[in-house]
mmCIF file of C-alpha atoms in Angstrom:
data_model
loop_
_atom_site.group_PDB
_atom_site.id
_atom_site.type_symbol
_atom_site.label_atom_id
_atom_site.label_comp_id
_atom_site.label_asym_id
_atom_site.label_seq_id
_atom_site.Cartn_x
_atom_site.Cartn_y
_atom_site.Cartn_z
ATOM 1 C CA MET A 166 -75.174 -19.786 2.257
ATOM 2 C CA SER A 167 -74.825 -16.039 1.025
ATOM 3 C CA GLY A 168 -71.531 -14.439 2.805
ATOM 4 C CA GLU A 169 -72.572 -10.690 1.641
ATOM 5 C CA GLY A 170 -71.151 -7.899 3.859
ATOM 6 C CA PRO A 171 -69.751 -4.640 4.288
ATOM 7 C CA GLY A 172 -67.479 -5.028 1.860
ATOM 8 C CA ARG A 173 -70.012 -5.070 -0.857
ATOM 9 C CA GLU A 174 -71.875 -2.079 0.782
ATOM 10 C CA SER A 175 -69.236 0.162 1.169
ATOM 11 C CA GLY A 176 -67.861 -0.626 -2.347
ATOM 12 C CA GLN A 177 -64.498 -2.130 -1.378
ATOM 13 C CA MET A 178 -63.266 -4.897 -3.365
ATOM 14 C CA ILE A 179 -61.445 -6.354 -0.401
ATOM 15 C CA VAL A 180 -61.993 -5.698 3.405
ATOM 16 C CA ALA A 181 -59.281 -7.386 5.906
ATOM 17 C CA ASP A 182 -60.779 -7.422 9.409
ATOM 18 C CA GLY A 183 -58.428 -8.177 12.304
ATOM 19 C CA LEU A 184 -56.601 -10.877 10.464
ATOM 20 C CA VAL A 185 -54.328 -13.329 12.910
ATOM 21 C CA ARG A 186 -52.304 -16.283 11.861
ATOM 22 C CA ARG A 187 -50.419 -18.168 14.229
ATOM 23 C CA TYR A 188 -48.310 -21.447 13.598
ATOM 24 C CA GLY A 189 -47.963 -22.998 17.258
ATOM 25 C CA ALA A 190 -46.489 -20.480 19.482
ATOM 26 C CA VAL A 191 -45.397 -18.336 16.226
ATOM 27 C CA THR A 192 -47.431 -15.513 15.305
ATOM 28 C CA ALA A 193 -46.842 -14.764 11.605
ATOM 29 C CA VAL A 194 -49.421 -12.029 11.348
ATOM 30 C CA GLU A 195 -51.189 -10.348 13.878
ATOM 31 C CA ASP A 196 -54.192 -7.905 13.805
ATOM 32 C CA VAL A 197 -54.096 -6.863 10.396
ATOM 33 C CA SER A 198 -56.933 -4.740 8.893
ATOM 34 C CA PHE A 199 -57.128 -2.766 5.404
ATOM 35 C CA GLU A 200 -59.603 -2.247 2.991
ATOM 36 C CA ILE A 201 -58.806 -2.034 -1.029
ATOM 37 C CA GLY A 202 -61.199 -0.594 -3.382
ATOM 38 C CA ARG A 203 -62.252 -1.405 -6.985
ATOM 39 C CA HIS A 204 -59.354 -0.782 -9.652
ATOM 40 C CA GLU A 205 -56.902 0.013 -6.906
ATOM 41 C CA VAL A 206 -53.204 -1.051 -7.638
ATOM 42 C CA VAL A 207 -51.851 -1.911 -3.876
ATOM 43 C CA GLY A 208 -48.197 -3.014 -3.174
ATOM 44 C CA LEU A 209 -47.733 -5.194 -0.313
ATOM 45 C CA LEU A 210 -44.603 -4.483 0.827
ATOM 46 C CA GLY A 211 -42.175 -6.012 3.398
ATOM 47 C CA HIS A 212 -38.804 -7.720 4.092
ATOM 48 C CA ASN A 213 -39.004 -11.582 3.247
ATOM 49 C CA GLY A 214 -40.481 -13.287 6.500
ATOM 50 C CA ALA A 215 -42.254 -9.914 7.166
ATOM 51 C CA GLY A 216 -46.253 -11.975 6.754
ATOM 52 C CA LYS A 217 -46.950 -10.883 3.411
ATOM 53 C CA THR A 218 -47.265 -14.142 1.797
ATOM 54 C CA THR A 219 -49.264 -15.350 4.838
ATOM 55 C CA ILE A 220 -51.470 -12.746 4.311
ATOM 56 C CA MET A 221 -52.047 -13.030 0.797
ATOM 57 C CA LYS A 222 -52.881 -16.849 1.096
ATOM 58 C CA MET A 223 -55.828 -15.826 3.676
ATOM 59 C CA ILE A 224 -57.230 -13.321 1.335
ATOM 60 C CA ALA A 225 -57.225 -15.934 -1.241
ATOM 61 C CA GLY A 226 -58.556 -18.757 0.746
ATOM 62 C CA TYR A 227 -55.682 -21.385 0.745
ATOM 63 C CA LEU A 228 -54.994 -20.529 4.681
ATOM 64 C CA GLU A 229 -57.735 -20.237 7.452
ATOM 65 C CA PRO A 230 -56.908 -17.038 9.853
ATOM 66 C CA THR A 231 -56.538 -18.081 13.222
ATOM 67 C CA ALA A 232 -58.823 -15.237 14.075
ATOM 68 C CA GLY A 233 -60.371 -12.156 11.976
ATOM 69 C CA ARG A 234 -61.848 -12.594 8.310
ATOM 70 C CA VAL A 235 -61.696 -11.676 4.766
ATOM 71 C CA LEU A 236 -64.296 -10.326 2.301
ATOM 72 C CA VAL A 237 -63.681 -10.553 -1.382
ATOM 73 C CA ASP A 238 -66.532 -8.514 -3.324
ATOM 74 C CA GLY A 239 -68.755 -8.461 0.021
ATOM 75 C CA ILE A 240 -68.146 -12.200 -0.022
ATOM 76 C CA GLU A 241 -66.601 -13.804 3.405
ATOM 77 C CA VAL A 242 -64.219 -16.096 2.159
ATOM 78 C CA GLU A 243 -64.252 -18.720 5.122
ATOM 79 C CA ARG A 244 -68.070 -18.708 4.780
ATOM 80 C CA ASP A 245 -68.338 -19.140 1.001
ATOM 81 C CA ARG A 246 -65.047 -19.677 -0.010
ATOM 82 C CA ALA A 247 -65.753 -21.361 -3.435
ATOM 83 C CA VAL A 248 -68.001 -18.379 -4.702
ATOM 84 C CA ALA A 249 -65.230 -16.016 -3.082
ATOM 85 C CA GLN A 250 -62.536 -17.560 -5.387
ATOM 86 C CA ALA A 251 -64.564 -17.263 -8.322
ATOM 87 C CA ARG A 252 -63.740 -13.657 -8.191
ATOM 88 C CA LEU A 253 -60.150 -14.236 -7.407
ATOM 89 C CA GLY A 254 -56.913 -14.962 -9.598
ATOM 90 C CA TYR A 255 -53.770 -15.923 -7.747
ATOM 91 C CA LEU A 256 -50.086 -16.085 -8.621
ATOM 92 C CA PRO A 257 -48.182 -17.638 -6.058
ATOM 93 C CA GLU A 258 -44.309 -16.791 -5.505
ATOM 94 C CA ASN A 259 -43.474 -20.433 -7.072
ATOM 95 C CA CYS A 260 -46.233 -21.260 -9.374
ATOM 96 C CA PRO A 261 -46.628 -24.785 -9.984
ATOM 97 C CA LEU A 262 -46.604 -25.682 -13.549
ATOM 98 C CA TYR A 263 -46.254 -29.226 -15.833
ATOM 99 C CA PRO A 264 -43.354 -28.870 -17.546
ATOM 100 C CA GLU A 265 -43.903 -31.505 -20.036
ATOM 101 C CA MET A 266 -47.177 -29.768 -21.028
ATOM 102 C CA THR A 267 -47.352 -27.077 -23.787
ATOM 103 C CA VAL A 268 -48.378 -23.821 -23.036
ATOM 104 C CA LEU A 269 -51.778 -24.636 -24.768
ATOM 105 C CA GLU A 270 -52.224 -27.685 -23.102
ATOM 106 C CA HIS A 271 -51.313 -26.349 -19.806
ATOM 107 C CA LEU A 272 -53.963 -23.446 -19.813
ATOM 108 C CA ASP A 273 -56.409 -25.580 -21.335
ATOM 109 C CA PHE A 274 -56.219 -28.174 -17.948
ATOM 110 C CA ALA A 275 -56.339 -24.832 -16.021
ATOM 111 C CA ALA A 276 -59.503 -23.586 -17.981
ATOM 112 C CA GLU A 277 -61.182 -27.193 -17.294
ATOM 113 C CA LEU A 278 -60.392 -26.956 -13.492
ATOM 114 C CA ARG A 279 -62.249 -23.433 -13.445
ATOM 115 C CA ALA A 280 -65.182 -25.398 -15.185
ATOM 116 C CA LEU A 281 -64.964 -23.414 -18.359
ATOM 117 C CA HIS A 282 -66.302 -25.896 -21.119
ATOM 118 C CA GLY A 283 -66.402 -25.742 -25.012
ATOM 119 C CA ALA A 284 -66.367 -22.633 -26.785
ATOM 120 C CA ALA A 285 -66.095 -20.702 -23.486
ATOM 121 C CA ARG A 286 -62.873 -22.462 -22.814
ATOM 122 C CA LEU A 287 -61.362 -21.852 -25.962
ATOM 123 C CA ALA A 288 -62.078 -18.291 -26.074
ATOM 124 C CA ALA A 289 -60.511 -17.939 -22.417
ATOM 125 C CA VAL A 290 -57.567 -19.563 -23.014
ATOM 126 C CA ARG A 291 -56.907 -17.621 -26.296
ATOM 127 C CA ARG A 292 -57.851 -14.093 -24.321
ATOM 128 C CA ALA A 293 -55.500 -15.179 -21.598
ATOM 129 C CA MET A 294 -52.553 -15.849 -24.008
ATOM 130 C CA ALA A 295 -52.997 -12.707 -26.020
ATOM 131 C CA ALA A 296 -53.332 -10.529 -22.814
ATOM 132 C CA THR A 297 -49.992 -12.121 -21.706
ATOM 133 C CA GLU A 298 -48.575 -12.083 -25.269
ATOM 134 C CA LEU A 299 -47.925 -16.285 -25.145
ATOM 135 C CA LEU A 300 -49.872 -16.696 -28.534
ATOM 136 C CA GLU A 301 -46.415 -17.647 -30.302
ATOM 137 C CA LYS A 302 -45.290 -19.784 -27.422
ATOM 138 C CA ALA A 303 -48.463 -21.620 -27.391
ATOM 139 C CA THR A 304 -47.117 -25.060 -28.988
ATOM 140 C CA GLN A 305 -43.784 -24.884 -26.946
ATOM 141 C CA ARG A 306 -43.626 -27.036 -24.079
ATOM 142 C CA ILE A 307 -43.029 -25.136 -20.652
ATOM 143 C CA ALA A 308 -39.861 -27.129 -20.046
ATOM 144 C CA THR A 309 -38.060 -24.818 -22.455
ATOM 145 C CA LEU A 310 -39.305 -21.399 -21.902
ATOM 146 C CA SER A 311 -37.288 -18.967 -19.955
ATOM 147 C CA ARG A 312 -38.096 -17.793 -16.320
ATOM 148 C CA GLY A 313 -39.894 -14.532 -17.777
ATOM 149 C CA TYR A 314 -41.976 -16.576 -20.053
ATOM 150 C CA ARG A 315 -43.170 -19.192 -17.262
ATOM 151 C CA GLN A 316 -44.099 -16.419 -15.102
ATOM 152 C CA ARG A 317 -46.307 -15.195 -17.756
ATOM 153 C CA VAL A 318 -48.051 -18.660 -18.118
ATOM 154 C CA GLY A 319 -48.725 -18.230 -14.354
ATOM 155 C CA VAL A 320 -50.564 -14.883 -15.023
ATOM 156 C CA ALA A 321 -52.228 -16.372 -17.892
ATOM 157 C CA GLN A 322 -53.510 -19.065 -15.661
ATOM 158 C CA ALA A 323 -54.494 -16.669 -12.984
ATOM 159 C CA ILE A 324 -56.721 -14.415 -15.105
ATOM 160 C CA LEU A 325 -58.247 -17.422 -17.331
ATOM 161 C CA HIS A 326 -61.803 -16.664 -15.811
ATOM 162 C CA GLN A 327 -61.722 -12.855 -15.819
ATOM 163 C CA PRO A 328 -61.257 -12.188 -12.000
ATOM 164 C CA LYS A 329 -62.117 -9.127 -10.166
ATOM 165 C CA VAL A 330 -59.347 -9.436 -8.022
ATOM 166 C CA LEU A 331 -55.776 -10.538 -8.957
ATOM 167 C CA ILE A 332 -53.113 -11.460 -6.332
ATOM 168 C CA LEU A 333 -49.578 -11.470 -7.575
ATOM 169 C CA ASP A 334 -47.128 -12.804 -4.899
ATOM 170 C CA GLU A 335 -43.632 -11.439 -5.954
ATOM 171 C CA PRO A 336 -43.843 -11.686 -9.983
ATOM 172 C CA THR A 337 -40.666 -10.231 -10.898
ATOM 173 C CA ASN A 338 -38.733 -12.594 -8.604
ATOM 174 C CA GLY A 339 -35.770 -13.914 -10.480
ATOM 175 C CA LEU A 340 -36.451 -12.037 -13.716
ATOM 176 C CA ASP A 341 -33.912 -9.933 -15.601
ATOM 177 C CA PRO A 342 -34.330 -6.312 -16.496
ATOM 178 C CA SER A 343 -35.891 -6.647 -19.698
ATOM 179 C CA GLN A 344 -38.382 -9.624 -18.289
ATOM 180 C CA ILE A 345 -39.148 -7.083 -15.230
ATOM 181 C CA ARG A 346 -40.184 -4.400 -17.617
ATOM 182 C CA GLN A 347 -42.289 -6.726 -19.567
ATOM 183 C CA MET A 348 -44.110 -7.656 -16.171
ATOM 184 C CA ARG A 349 -44.860 -4.063 -14.971
ATOM 185 C CA SER A 350 -46.185 -3.599 -18.424
ATOM 186 C CA LEU A 351 -48.302 -6.346 -18.056
ATOM 187 C CA ILE A 352 -49.282 -5.741 -14.418
ATOM 188 C CA ARG A 353 -50.528 -2.329 -15.586
ATOM 189 C CA ARG A 354 -52.552 -3.620 -18.591
ATOM 190 C CA LEU A 355 -54.426 -6.143 -16.268
ATOM 191 C CA ALA A 356 -55.055 -3.469 -13.356
ATOM 192 C CA GLU A 357 -57.136 -1.852 -16.054
ATOM 193 C CA HIS A 358 -59.973 -4.685 -15.606
ATOM 194 C CA ALA A 359 -59.229 -5.946 -11.987
ATOM 195 C CA THR A 360 -58.112 -4.843 -8.426
ATOM 196 C CA VAL A 361 -54.538 -5.735 -7.865
ATOM 197 C CA ILE A 362 -52.628 -7.033 -5.055
ATOM 198 C CA LEU A 363 -48.713 -7.239 -5.608
ATOM 199 C CA SER A 364 -46.513 -8.747 -2.762
ATOM 200 C CA THR A 365 -42.837 -7.828 -2.926
ATOM 201 C CA HIS A 366 -39.846 -7.090 -1.084
ATOM 202 C CA ILE A 367 -38.612 -4.649 -4.089
ATOM 203 C CA LEU A 368 -39.240 -1.391 -3.451
ATOM 204 C CA GLN A 369 -39.014 -0.433 -7.293
ATOM 205 C CA GLU A 370 -41.724 -2.668 -8.115
ATOM 206 C CA VAL A 371 -44.259 -0.969 -5.875
ATOM 207 C CA GLN A 372 -43.029 2.464 -7.139
ATOM 208 C CA ALA A 373 -43.415 1.407 -10.772
ATOM 209 C CA VAL A 374 -46.858 -0.020 -10.703
ATOM 210 C CA CYS A 375 -48.523 0.702 -7.553
ATOM 211 C CA ASP A 376 -51.076 3.151 -6.584
ATOM 212 C CA ARG A 377 -50.851 2.438 -2.875
ATOM 213 C CA VAL A 378 -48.492 1.004 -0.166
ATOM 214 C CA ILE A 379 -49.107 -1.480 2.801
ATOM 215 C CA ILE A 380 -46.032 -1.676 4.600
ATOM 216 C CA VAL A 381 -45.881 -5.062 6.725
ATOM 217 C CA ASN A 382 -43.653 -5.282 9.400
ATOM 218 C CA ARG A 383 -43.180 -8.518 11.673
ATOM 219 C CA GLY A 384 -46.635 -9.570 10.793
ATOM 220 C CA ARG A 385 -48.485 -5.986 11.444
ATOM 221 C CA VAL A 386 -49.380 -3.182 8.948
ATOM 222 C CA ALA A 387 -46.904 -0.621 9.352
ATOM 223 C CA LEU A 388 -48.075 2.015 7.165
ATOM 224 C CA ASP A 389 -51.019 2.108 4.619
ATOM 225 C CA SER A 390 -50.576 5.063 2.408
ATOM 226 C CA PRO A 391 -51.085 6.663 -1.040
ATOM 227 C CA LEU A 392 -47.915 6.729 -2.741
ATOM 228 C CA ALA A 393 -48.526 10.320 -3.917
ATOM 229 C CA GLU A 394 -48.950 11.176 -0.348
ATOM 230 C CA LEU A 395 -45.425 9.708 0.704
ATOM 231 C CA ASN A 396 -43.546 11.403 -2.308
ATOM 232 C CA LYS A 397 -45.483 14.652 -1.129
ATOM 233 C CA GLY A 398 -43.741 17.542 0.673
ATOM 234 C CA GLY A 399 -40.146 16.840 1.507
ATOM 235 C CA ARG A 400 -37.621 18.869 3.934
ATOM 236 C CA LEU A 401 -35.127 20.965 3.335
ATOM 237 C CA ARG A 402 -31.671 20.371 4.526
ATOM 238 C CA VAL A 403 -29.530 23.375 6.258
ATOM 239 C CA VAL A 404 -25.875 23.045 7.720
ATOM 240 C CA THR A 405 -24.773 26.335 9.236
ATOM 241 C CA ASP A 406 -23.185 27.813 12.402
ATOM 242 C CA GLY A 407 -24.494 30.187 14.782
ATOM 243 C CA PRO A 408 -26.314 29.503 18.197
ATOM 244 C CA PRO A 409 -29.200 26.765 17.755
ATOM 245 C CA ALA A 410 -32.224 28.641 19.330
ATOM 246 C CA GLU A 411 -31.347 31.955 17.028
ATOM 247 C CA VAL A 412 -30.423 29.747 13.964
ATOM 248 C CA GLN A 413 -33.892 27.679 14.318
ATOM 249 C CA LYS A 414 -36.052 30.827 14.802
ATOM 250 C CA MET A 415 -34.499 32.476 11.796
ATOM 251 C CA LEU A 416 -35.141 29.447 9.682
ATOM 252 C CA ALA A 417 -38.861 28.861 10.683
ATOM 253 C CA ALA A 418 -39.232 32.723 10.064
ATOM 254 C CA ALA A 419 -37.574 32.542 6.532
ATOM 255 C CA ALA A 420 -39.156 29.240 5.461
ATOM 256 C CA GLY A 421 -42.237 30.288 6.660
ATOM 257 C CA THR A 422 -42.732 26.874 8.724
ATOM 258 C CA ALA A 423 -42.771 25.624 12.417
ATOM 259 C CA GLU A 424 -41.111 22.287 11.531
ATOM 260 C CA VAL A 425 -37.472 23.122 12.214
ATOM 261 C CA GLU A 426 -35.496 20.718 13.845
ATOM 262 C CA LEU A 427 -31.894 19.660 14.522
ATOM 263 C CA ALA A 428 -30.872 16.657 12.333
ATOM 264 C CA GLU A 429 -28.769 13.762 12.472
ATOM 265 C CA PRO A 430 -25.359 14.762 11.523
ATOM 266 C CA GLU A 431 -23.475 13.112 8.627
ATOM 267 C CA LEU A 432 -19.998 11.731 8.702
ATOM 268 C CA ALA A 433 -18.772 15.020 6.775
ATOM 269 C CA GLU A 434 -20.728 17.235 8.966
ATOM 270 C CA VAL A 435 -19.234 15.630 12.442
ATOM 271 C CA GLU A 436 -15.679 16.344 10.632
ATOM 272 C CA LEU A 437 -16.583 19.854 9.727
ATOM 273 C CA ALA A 438 -17.808 20.388 13.572
ATOM 274 C CA LYS A 439 -14.542 19.544 14.790
ATOM 275 C CA VAL A 440 -12.641 21.787 12.321
ATOM 276 C CA GLU A 441 -15.166 24.844 13.282
ATOM 277 C CA LEU A 442 -14.343 24.128 17.166
ATOM 278 C CA ALA A 443 -10.600 23.992 16.430
ATOM 279 C CA GLU A 444 -10.725 27.499 14.950
ATOM 280 C CA GLY A 445 -12.965 28.781 17.381
ATOM 281 C CA ARG A 446 -15.937 29.342 15.539
ATOM 282 C CA GLY A 447 -19.513 28.381 16.535
ATOM 283 C CA ARG A 448 -20.254 24.587 15.787
ATOM 284 C CA ALA A 449 -21.956 23.895 12.476
ATOM 285 C CA ARG A 450 -25.172 22.068 12.905
ATOM 286 C CA ALA A 451 -27.591 20.111 10.587
ATOM 287 C CA TYR A 452 -31.048 21.412 10.617
ATOM 288 C CA ALA A 453 -34.115 20.093 9.026
ATOM 289 C CA LEU A 454 -37.001 22.174 7.527
ATOM 290 C CA GLY A 455 -40.382 20.771 7.016
ATOM 291 C CA LEU A 456 -41.658 22.378 3.505
ATOM 292 C CA ASP A 457 -45.297 21.970 4.293
ATOM 293 C CA GLY A 458 -45.941 21.808 0.226
ATOM 294 C CA HIS A 459 -43.994 24.948 -0.562
ATOM 295 C CA ASP A 460 -41.792 25.208 -3.424
ATOM 296 C CA PRO A 461 -38.097 23.422 -2.209
ATOM 297 C CA GLY A 462 -36.653 26.503 -4.518
ATOM 298 C CA GLU A 463 -38.187 29.122 -2.952
ATOM 299 C CA VAL A 464 -37.845 28.426 0.260
ATOM 300 C CA ALA A 465 -34.134 27.832 -0.375
ATOM 301 C CA ALA A 466 -33.560 31.299 -1.515
ATOM 302 C CA ARG A 467 -35.076 32.457 1.506
ATOM 303 C CA VAL A 468 -33.199 30.661 3.675
ATOM 304 C CA ALA A 469 -30.070 31.567 1.971
ATOM 305 C CA ARG A 470 -30.863 35.199 2.157
ATOM 306 C CA ALA A 471 -31.362 34.811 5.799
ATOM 307 C CA VAL A 472 -28.354 32.975 6.792
ATOM 308 C CA HIS A 473 -25.990 35.472 5.050
ATOM 309 C CA GLU A 474 -27.661 38.864 6.600
ATOM 310 C CA LYS A 475 -27.353 36.995 10.038
ATOM 311 C CA GLY A 476 -23.664 36.577 9.149
ATOM 312 C CA TYR A 477 -23.493 33.084 9.487
ATOM 313 C CA ALA A 478 -21.487 30.731 7.502
ATOM 314 C CA LEU A 479 -24.046 28.317 5.017
ATOM 315 C CA PHE A 480 -22.212 25.086 4.606
ATOM 316 C CA GLU A 481 -24.835 23.077 2.951
ATOM 317 C CA LEU A 482 -28.356 23.649 1.598
ATOM 318 C CA ARG A 483 -30.346 21.202 -0.279
ATOM 319 C CA SER A 484 -33.747 19.447 -0.774
ATOM 320 C CA GLU A 485 -34.507 16.038 0.829
ATOM 321 C CA GLN A 486 -37.424 14.286 -1.069
ATOM 322 C CA ARG A 487 -39.628 12.105 1.022
ATOM 323 C CA ASP A 488 -39.973 8.818 -0.557
ATOM 324 C CA ILE A 489 -40.889 5.343 -0.052
ATOM 325 C CA GLU A 490 -37.411 3.855 0.190
ATOM 326 C CA ALA A 491 -36.888 6.259 3.420
ATOM 327 C CA VAL A 492 -39.885 5.502 4.722
ATOM 328 C CA PHE A 493 -39.353 1.473 4.320
ATOM 329 C CA ALA A 494 -35.726 2.062 5.841
ATOM 330 C CA GLN A 495 -37.149 3.660 8.978
ATOM 331 C CA ILE A 496 -39.903 1.095 9.442
ATOM 332 C CA ALA A 497 -37.529 -1.785 9.157
ATOM 333 C CA ALA A 498 -35.078 -0.276 11.441
ATOM 334 C CA GLY A 499 -37.820 0.078 14.190
ATOM 335 C CA GLY A 500 -39.099 3.547 13.797
ATOM 336 C CA ASP A 501 -42.557 4.831 14.166
ATOM 337 C CA ALA A 502 -44.917 4.468 11.378
ATOM 338 C CA LYS A 503 -46.242 7.991 11.512
ATOM 339 C CA GLU A 504 -43.037 9.341 12.242
ATOM 340 C CA ALA A 505 -41.486 7.630 8.909
ATOM 341 C CA ALA A 506 -44.186 8.922 7.102
ATOM 342 C CA HIS A 507 -43.801 12.497 7.665
ATOM 343 C CA ALA A 508 -40.283 12.607 8.088
#
């Protein structure tokens, strides 16, 4: 029975709609929804145990959701599992390989399982080995390969049938720096022909290859944002003395923004405040200024002039670029997702 639905009508390659997965009394995934367009490269980011692998297994059709549904290229996975899976390539975190087989034998066997036969099978195996740079290892037994090359065999197996969607679960786990760079390059090449979901707990992997990040925390989607949006903007940190109300008004006028707030003091600022109070001066405080897309250098110059004209002391003035690391840390610590995204 055909499972065409809103995924195909809306042009989305993947639609996750209200996914829930429970194991007895334990809820691993709770009300997860998102859509992924064609040829997007999306990082599914979260700590170990956050629910990433469970979500990916439900998308791949290896695990049934307790509630909700998944559509792949407009096909509902639960209703038409085989048809949906024919559009998917999946690299699990611990990819099962046959160590006694050569690379060629293993991929030939995997192609047979994919119902590829004759010349089409041979062409598929050669194409996958070429894409993953495994041709020179074709006759080598898998047991003798490095961890990096075994990962490549897993990827080659996943792309034999030229899937429209490629799901990679922790593809760089256990690789050395050189192998990680090679895997990133491979993922970028594969993304030219497929929608890619990359699951990881490593921030650098998302920053290196993804267009968008979905952060999962305690089984829920805590944030879904293009990386460009997360990296845009930022704040200016100012440490000065003077009455807080007057300082905030002065900084807002100088920066041309209403986003001026007292910031959390750092350890050095706490010690500085003690010294200032002991000397009878006004207490030094840290302020955060939202840049609203303005050039940090220009705003910093205006702020420095304003502080000098008021006769206040300027102890620190620096740009704080918002990035995925800061957002992830705030979410992991239990912060509000919207707050984290705009911090």
